[in-house]
Amino acid sequence: ASGLEERILRGKMNFQNRGYGTVLHGQVAAGEIEEEDVPRLLEEHRQETLERYGLDKPWWGRLIPTLVMVTTFDLGETGLFMGQDVWTTISEAVPNTLTLIGASMILSAPLGILLGASTARKAKTRGDFFTALLSTVSYAMPGWLLGYLLIAALIRVWYSQLTFYGGFASSVSSFSVGPVHPLFDFLYHWGLPLLSLVLAALGFWTYQSRSTLTTIAQEDYVTVAEAKGLSRGMVNRRYILRVGLPTILTQVGLVLHSTITNSVAVEVIFGWEGLGHLLWSVVWSGGLNTYGSSGLLLGIVYTYALIYAAIRFTLECLYITLD
């Protein structure tokens, strides 16, 4: 209704018409058609394209075909990366984003759950107080702000040869002194982006697991398990943590939403060439009203929705298994 979809369709139509015009002029040069036939053929092709894309109808008449167009990433060419269609551009950025989000969740979830579990049976102790305080601060601190703080605190000291922006998206080591060990190269490029997202998500996992497991630790069956003489570690794993994990995972939508949101800014801050960096490039270009940028923006937003839904579905399957 806003006209975004129509700009995409008209851009695709004009792109096809230009291609058809090039073909016609080639046929004129080859003597296959007369030059005076070109305007008529171009107009006929334009009318056919208008009808094919439904541009002769109001936007609500194009609703279903538009949904098919979006879900199949049939969004035409990009304006920022000429020579590639929208699907190719997005598919090149998706692995980097999935890797960053996935790695941050794989690191933050077990650490946070174990940290929360370790303090669940130490309520009102000094360690429990500091854990609750740190998890609250971590949960309230957005990943992009952590990224800026880490840059200010670490890069200026350790990576002084780098500029303030960039250097983390490249798979080639930026060290100027000979070859480096793959581990150091990994930490050099991944360390701060991952740390920004992990620290922001760690507070959620710690806080949720601590709150849930503290209640479970007070149940009668836990007391009975201890009375049987089971070790503290076994009681924590089998009678507290295993019972509480499904409940903790039901809250994962909150941290997942936060992680995906933070990843956009973190990618921009550290030059991580994923969907977030691509989104920033589209917005920063100032060409949102153009055909290529409109299609690319729509495709990026749709891809983020797919990522969110896919991870939620995976976690729901895990929830059923854990239950």
Short mmCIF file of C-alpha atoms in Angstrom, two decimals, residues 212-213 215-228 230 235 238-244:
data_model
loop_
_atom_site.label_atom_id
_atom_site.label_comp_id
_atom_site.label_asym_id
_atom_site.label_seq_id
_atom_site.Cartn_x
_atom_site.Cartn_y
_atom_site.Cartn_z
CA THR A 212 13.80 -21.19 37.73
CA LEU A 213 16.28 -23.55 39.36
CA THR A 215 12.47 -22.72 42.98
CA ILE A 216 13.09 -26.30 41.88
CA ALA A 217 15.94 -26.71 44.36
CA GLN A 218 13.45 -26.24 47.20
CA GLU A 219 11.19 -29.10 46.10
CA ASP A 220 10.74 -32.15 48.32
CA TYR A 221 12.14 -34.63 45.79
CA VAL A 222 15.44 -32.73 45.80
CA THR A 223 15.62 -33.06 49.59
CA VAL A 224 14.83 -36.78 49.29
CA ALA A 225 17.62 -37.20 46.71
CA GLU A 226 20.07 -35.56 49.06
CA ALA A 227 18.83 -37.75 51.94
CA LYS A 228 19.58 -40.82 49.82
CA LEU A 230 23.50 -38.76 46.14
CA VAL A 235 21.44 -33.85 42.42
CA ARG A 238 19.43 -34.96 37.40
CA TYR A 239 17.00 -33.50 39.90
CA ILE A 240 17.32 -29.75 39.34
CA LEU A 241 18.88 -28.86 35.98
CA ARG A 242 17.15 -31.56 33.91
CA VAL A 243 13.76 -30.63 35.38
CA GLY A 244 14.30 -26.91 34.83
#
